Short mmCIF file of C-alpha atoms and ligand atoms in Angstrom, two decimals:
data_model
loop_
_atom_site.label_atom_id
_atom_site.label_comp_id
_atom_site.label_asym_id
_atom_site.label_seq_id
_atom_site.Cartn_x
_atom_site.Cartn_y
_atom_site.Cartn_z
CA MET A 1 10.66 63.39 -34.82
CA ALA A 2 8.29 62.07 -37.09
CA ASP A 3 5.56 60.17 -35.32
CA LYS A 4 5.52 56.69 -36.91
CA SER A 5 2.36 54.94 -34.66
CA PRO A 6 0.08 52.94 -36.48
CA ALA A 7 -2.36 55.71 -37.01
CA GLY A 8 -3.64 59.19 -35.67
CA GLY A 9 -0.40 59.67 -33.32
CA TYR A 10 0.38 57.93 -29.90
CA THR A 11 -2.43 57.08 -28.23
CA LEU A 12 -0.88 58.01 -24.35
CA GLY A 13 1.16 60.67 -25.12
CA ASN A 14 4.40 61.67 -23.27
CA THR A 15 3.06 64.60 -20.79
CA ASP A 16 4.28 64.77 -16.79
CA ALA A 17 0.80 63.28 -16.11
CA GLU A 18 1.49 60.38 -18.20
CA HIS A 19 4.64 60.17 -16.92
CA GLU A 20 2.92 60.19 -13.38
CA ARG A 21 0.05 57.66 -14.61
CA LEU A 22 2.69 55.35 -16.21
CA ALA A 23 4.33 55.01 -12.82
CA ARG A 24 1.39 54.40 -10.71
CA GLN A 25 0.16 51.67 -13.13
CA ALA A 26 3.79 50.22 -13.00
CA ALA A 27 3.48 49.84 -9.27
CA ILE A 28 0.58 47.67 -9.93
CA PHE A 29 1.93 45.24 -13.05
CA ASN A 30 5.29 45.43 -12.45
CA PRO A 31 5.19 41.92 -10.37
CA ILE A 32 3.21 40.45 -12.82
CA THR A 33 6.17 41.42 -15.19
CA GLU A 34 8.75 40.46 -12.81
CA ARG A 35 7.62 36.59 -12.74
CA LEU A 36 7.75 36.89 -16.48
CA PHE A 37 11.29 38.07 -17.00
CA ARG A 38 12.38 35.80 -14.24
CA ALA A 39 10.58 32.95 -16.09
CA ALA A 40 13.02 34.00 -18.88
CA GLY A 41 16.12 34.07 -16.88
CA ILE A 42 17.10 37.34 -16.82
CA GLY A 43 18.99 37.60 -13.96
CA PRO A 44 22.09 39.02 -12.07
CA GLY A 45 25.18 40.47 -14.17
CA GLN A 46 23.24 40.59 -17.71
CA ARG A 47 22.86 43.25 -20.54
CA VAL A 48 19.43 43.73 -21.33
CA LEU A 49 17.81 45.65 -24.11
CA ASP A 50 14.34 47.48 -23.18
CA LEU A 51 12.09 48.61 -26.15
CA GLY A 52 9.71 51.63 -25.52
CA SER A 53 11.23 52.46 -22.27
CA GLY A 54 8.51 55.51 -21.50
CA ALA A 55 9.33 56.67 -17.86
CA GLY A 56 11.74 54.33 -17.35
CA ASP A 57 9.46 51.73 -15.00
CA VAL A 58 10.82 48.24 -16.92
CA ALA A 59 14.40 49.72 -17.14
CA MET A 60 14.27 50.19 -13.57
CA LEU A 61 12.82 47.02 -12.91
CA VAL A 62 15.16 45.17 -14.89
CA ALA A 63 17.93 46.81 -13.27
CA ASN A 64 17.12 45.44 -10.12
CA LEU A 65 16.90 42.28 -11.45
CA VAL A 66 20.42 42.02 -12.94
CA GLY A 67 21.92 43.96 -9.95
CA PRO A 68 25.09 46.56 -10.41
CA SER A 69 27.15 43.97 -12.54
CA GLY A 70 24.62 43.73 -15.01
CA GLU A 71 23.29 46.74 -17.42
CA VAL A 72 20.56 48.05 -18.78
CA VAL A 73 19.65 49.79 -22.32
CA GLY A 74 16.27 51.81 -22.44
CA PHE A 75 15.21 52.67 -26.31
CA GLU A 76 12.34 55.38 -26.77
CA ARG A 77 12.01 57.86 -29.05
CA HIS A 78 10.26 60.77 -27.02
CA GLU A 79 13.53 62.96 -25.62
CA GLY A 80 10.96 64.16 -22.84
CA SER A 81 10.29 60.32 -21.37
CA ILE A 82 13.94 59.93 -21.95
CA GLN A 83 14.74 62.96 -19.42
CA ARG A 84 12.35 61.54 -16.72
CA ALA A 85 13.57 58.17 -16.74
CA ARG A 86 17.06 59.55 -16.63
CA GLU A 87 15.87 61.37 -13.37
CA ARG A 88 13.74 58.52 -11.69
CA CYS A 89 17.08 56.25 -12.49
CA ALA A 90 19.13 58.63 -10.47
CA GLN A 91 16.85 59.30 -8.19
CA ALA A 92 17.21 55.77 -7.35
CA GLY A 93 20.94 55.54 -7.09
CA LEU A 94 20.92 52.99 -10.49
CA ARG A 95 24.17 53.81 -12.16
CA ASN A 96 23.40 50.88 -14.75
CA VAL A 97 20.92 51.99 -17.07
CA THR A 98 21.03 54.27 -20.17
CA PHE A 99 18.70 55.60 -22.65
CA ARG A 100 19.24 55.83 -26.02
CA GLN A 101 16.68 57.88 -28.04
CA GLY A 102 15.17 56.48 -31.44
CA ASP A 103 12.56 54.30 -32.59
CA VAL A 104 12.37 50.73 -32.01
CA ALA A 105 11.72 49.91 -35.17
CA GLU A 106 15.29 51.04 -36.04
CA VAL A 107 17.22 49.64 -33.11
CA ALA A 108 20.77 48.49 -33.70
CA GLY A 109 23.81 48.38 -32.06
CA GLU A 110 27.25 46.47 -31.98
CA ARG A 111 27.16 44.40 -28.89
CA LEU A 112 25.09 42.21 -28.40
CA PHE A 113 22.60 41.84 -25.30
CA ASP A 114 21.36 38.69 -22.89
CA ALA A 115 17.83 39.71 -23.12
CA ALA A 116 15.50 42.29 -24.91
CA VAL A 117 12.19 42.79 -23.33
CA GLY A 118 9.41 45.22 -23.76
CA ARG A 119 6.00 46.06 -22.04
CA TRP A 120 2.89 47.92 -23.56
CA ILE A 121 5.29 48.86 -27.08
CA LEU A 122 4.40 46.71 -29.78
CA MET A 123 0.80 47.32 -29.69
CA PHE A 124 1.56 50.85 -30.55
CA VAL A 125 4.09 49.81 -33.61
CA PRO A 126 2.79 49.57 -37.20
CA ASP A 127 5.13 46.32 -37.72
CA PRO A 128 5.47 44.71 -34.14
CA ILE A 129 7.30 41.43 -36.43
CA ALA A 130 9.85 44.00 -37.71
CA VAL A 131 10.48 44.97 -34.14
CA VAL A 132 10.93 41.93 -32.66
CA ARG A 133 12.68 40.45 -35.71
CA ALA A 134 15.47 43.69 -35.11
CA ALA A 135 15.16 42.91 -31.09
CA SER A 136 16.39 39.69 -31.59
CA ALA A 137 19.03 40.00 -33.75
CA MET A 138 20.45 42.22 -30.95
CA VAL A 139 20.08 39.28 -28.72
CA ARG A 140 23.26 36.65 -28.30
CA PRO A 141 22.28 33.00 -28.91
CA GLY A 142 20.47 31.23 -26.12
CA GLY A 143 19.81 34.98 -24.67
CA ALA A 144 15.85 35.78 -23.75
CA VAL A 145 13.36 37.65 -25.81
CA ALA A 146 10.65 38.76 -23.51
CA PHE A 147 7.47 40.71 -24.32
CA HIS A 148 4.51 41.70 -22.04
CA GLU A 149 1.61 42.81 -24.12
CA VAL A 150 -2.45 43.16 -23.31
CA SER A 151 -5.93 41.58 -24.15
CA TRP A 152 -9.13 44.00 -23.43
CA GLU A 153 -11.42 41.12 -23.47
CA SER A 154 -11.76 40.47 -19.98
CA PHE A 155 -11.56 44.08 -18.74
CA LEU A 156 -14.47 44.84 -21.56
CA SER A 157 -16.92 41.88 -20.52
CA ARG A 158 -16.37 42.36 -17.01
CA THR A 159 -17.50 46.34 -17.11
CA ALA A 160 -19.87 46.03 -19.83
CA SER A 161 -22.73 45.70 -16.97
CA LEU A 162 -21.52 48.99 -15.13
CA PRO A 163 -23.40 52.17 -17.11
CA LEU A 164 -20.50 54.47 -16.20
CA THR A 165 -17.65 52.62 -15.66
CA GLY A 166 -18.39 50.91 -18.94
CA ALA A 167 -18.66 54.18 -20.70
CA ALA A 168 -15.49 54.97 -19.34
CA VAL A 169 -14.03 51.75 -20.62
CA ARG A 170 -15.58 52.09 -24.34
CA LEU A 171 -14.43 55.69 -24.13
CA MET A 172 -10.87 54.59 -23.73
CA ARG A 173 -11.01 51.93 -26.83
CA ALA A 174 -12.32 54.44 -28.97
CA ALA A 175 -8.96 56.51 -28.27
CA PHE A 176 -6.58 53.28 -28.81
CA VAL A 177 -8.95 52.23 -31.91
CA ALA A 178 -8.49 55.70 -33.41
CA THR A 179 -4.68 55.94 -32.86
CA GLY A 180 -4.29 52.61 -34.54
CA ALA A 181 -3.29 50.58 -31.62
CA ASN A 182 -3.62 47.07 -31.24
CA ILE A 183 -5.39 46.47 -27.61
CA GLU A 184 -5.38 42.33 -28.44
CA MET A 185 -1.76 42.62 -29.29
CA GLY A 186 -1.34 40.00 -26.34
CA TYR A 187 -2.84 37.38 -28.35
CA ALA A 188 -0.78 38.36 -31.46
CA LEU A 189 2.72 37.56 -29.75
CA ARG A 190 2.89 33.91 -30.88
CA GLY A 191 2.44 35.40 -34.56
CA VAL A 192 4.53 37.94 -33.72
CA PHE A 193 7.56 35.74 -32.59
CA GLU A 194 7.15 33.30 -35.44
CA GLY A 195 7.09 35.82 -38.06
CA ALA A 196 10.28 37.12 -36.46
CA GLY A 197 11.97 33.70 -37.09
CA LEU A 198 11.69 33.04 -33.21
CA PRO A 199 10.99 29.38 -31.83
CA LEU A 200 7.55 29.04 -30.38
CA PRO A 201 7.15 31.41 -27.05
CA VAL A 202 5.98 30.19 -23.51
CA LEU A 203 2.40 32.23 -23.35
CA HIS A 204 0.99 33.05 -19.98
CA MET A 205 -1.99 35.45 -19.23
CA GLU A 206 -2.48 37.09 -15.79
CA THR A 207 -5.31 39.28 -14.80
CA LEU A 208 -5.75 41.42 -11.60
CA LEU A 209 -9.73 41.53 -10.27
CA GLY A 210 -10.82 43.67 -8.14
CA ALA A 211 -9.13 46.77 -6.41
CA GLU A 212 -11.84 49.02 -7.06
CA ALA A 213 -10.26 52.18 -5.56
CA GLU A 214 -7.14 51.65 -7.40
CA PHE A 215 -9.42 50.73 -10.46
CA SER A 216 -10.99 53.59 -10.19
CA ARG A 217 -8.32 55.82 -10.37
CA TRP A 218 -6.43 54.61 -12.99
CA LEU A 219 -9.07 54.46 -15.17
CA THR A 220 -9.94 57.84 -15.04
CA ASP A 221 -6.51 58.24 -14.95
CA THR A 222 -5.96 56.61 -18.42
CA VAL A 223 -9.15 58.43 -20.24
CA LYS A 224 -7.34 61.65 -19.24
CA SER A 225 -4.66 60.89 -20.94
CA VAL A 226 -6.19 59.34 -24.23
CA LEU A 227 -8.73 62.63 -24.02
CA PRO A 228 -6.98 64.42 -27.26
CA HIS A 229 -7.86 61.46 -29.23
CA ILE A 230 -11.35 60.99 -28.26
CA ASP A 231 -13.89 62.79 -31.03
CA PRO A 232 -15.46 65.84 -29.26
CA ALA A 233 -18.83 64.52 -30.49
CA ASN A 234 -18.54 60.87 -28.93
CA PRO A 235 -21.90 60.29 -26.79
CA LEU A 236 -19.89 58.42 -24.35
CA LEU A 237 -18.30 61.78 -23.51
CA GLU A 238 -21.57 62.74 -22.07
CA ALA A 239 -22.32 59.44 -20.78
CA VAL A 240 -18.79 59.32 -18.47
CA GLY A 241 -19.29 63.05 -16.95
CA ASP A 242 -16.96 65.48 -15.24
CA LEU A 243 -13.48 63.55 -15.50
CA ALA A 244 -13.04 65.93 -11.99
CA THR A 245 -15.19 63.53 -10.19
CA LEU A 246 -15.14 59.94 -12.36
CA ALA A 247 -13.02 57.97 -9.74
CA ALA A 248 -15.67 58.70 -7.26
CA ARG A 249 -18.52 57.95 -9.30
CA THR A 250 -17.10 54.77 -11.19
CA LEU A 251 -16.15 53.54 -7.32
CA ASP A 252 -19.46 54.17 -5.80
CA GLU A 253 -21.23 52.13 -9.13
CA MET A 254 -18.69 49.20 -8.82
CA GLN A 255 -19.24 49.00 -5.10
CA ARG A 256 -23.15 49.36 -4.89
CA ASP A 257 -22.98 46.34 -7.68
CA ASN A 258 -20.54 44.47 -5.56
CA ALA A 259 -18.90 44.18 -9.15
CA VAL A 260 -15.90 42.15 -9.68
CA ILE A 261 -14.06 44.05 -12.53
CA ALA A 262 -11.38 42.67 -14.46
CA TRP A 263 -8.05 44.92 -15.54
CA ILE A 264 -6.52 44.65 -18.49
CA SER A 265 -5.05 41.15 -18.77
CA MET A 266 -1.32 40.91 -19.00
CA ILE A 267 0.05 38.16 -22.16
CA GLY A 268 3.73 37.43 -21.53
CA ALA A 269 5.63 35.68 -24.25
CA TRP A 270 9.37 34.50 -24.17
CA CYS A 271 11.53 32.22 -25.62
CA ALA A 272 15.39 31.94 -26.07
CA ARG A 273 16.91 33.11 -29.30
CA GLN A 274 18.51 29.90 -31.13
CA ALA A 275 21.96 29.74 -32.17
C1 LIG B 1 2.77 52.70 -22.58
S1 LIG B 1 4.30 53.43 -22.62
C2 LIG B 1 5.00 52.14 -22.02
C3 LIG B 1 6.23 52.54 -21.16
C4 LIG B 1 7.25 51.07 -20.38
N1 LIG B 1 7.32 49.96 -21.40
C5 LIG B 1 6.31 50.95 -19.14
O1 LIG B 1 6.00 49.62 -19.51
O2 LIG B 1 6.01 51.31 -18.35
C6 LIG B 1 5.01 53.28 -24.21
C7 LIG B 1 6.45 54.06 -24.49
O3 LIG B 1 6.97 53.34 -25.97
C8 LIG B 1 7.24 54.78 -26.60
N2 LIG B 1 6.82 54.42 -28.11
C9 LIG B 1 5.50 54.47 -28.84
N3 LIG B 1 6.33 54.09 -29.98
C10 LIG B 1 7.52 53.93 -30.21
C11 LIG B 1 8.54 53.89 -31.07
N4 LIG B 1 7.98 53.30 -32.44
N5 LIG B 1 9.95 53.80 -30.76
C12 LIG B 1 10.00 54.15 -29.67
N6 LIG B 1 9.51 54.31 -28.48
C13 LIG B 1 8.21 54.15 -28.79
C14 LIG B 1 6.06 55.88 -26.28
O4 LIG B 1 6.79 57.03 -26.25
C15 LIG B 1 5.77 55.46 -24.39
O5 LIG B 1 6.71 56.16 -23.81
#
């Protein structure tokens, strides 16, 4: 399938290691996403569309919210990711989740949904307004449209004074920039909803602070996933050093500095589709 990422390919890849990273990342961020979806009114019996499902973490979270009388349809373009998501749903005993393969820009279908959601997907598409417009056209009047995206502002500023951790974060940023991903997609959500013809969304931001050991592991995992998009001549590679020991070294640096680091901020936007 042709890669329609903004530029240079999809930043994080779809390897087995990336699927495992997504699952670990979901365990950290899911409580925030669950709060967004509950605020948007997602609940028992609903039929929900999930865009950019990856290894299925949001689809599984929503499946638990809608319960056995509800249904989730995940939309994802990478076949291997869909395979992994299906296996995980089966292992979790979730029978009300199905996945369809395709580009989120081309999402379409006959039956309307009660809600359309997505996490960490609009930042990777060339035309997020078109994606939200297509997704909201699949939602019944009064149904919810809810997206969770990122802002890197606090993440960059709170790690800037730590030489090693800051270098690893800037290396990650280089890969996201090289592939055209929008690391401030969260703040763009208001304009995206408006451009898609939706009402002004309710906007909310949550930022996790601290938890250095988990943070060091997540940072290292993410650097490994984006490595194929790093220019081998990037001097930050030398500053970051051996990835096998990066988690231990960044943890040591944060603890030595008594640093209070900020994770990537999660910005949620939701609204009800008008009749
Ligand atoms: C960062 S992952 C997020 C996965 C999941 N939403 C979560 O929160 O764990 C982004 C996923 O979107 C998929 N993706 C990126 N661009 C896409 C597109 N244009 N159409 C469909 N899927 C896309 C990628 O293959 C990847 O699986």
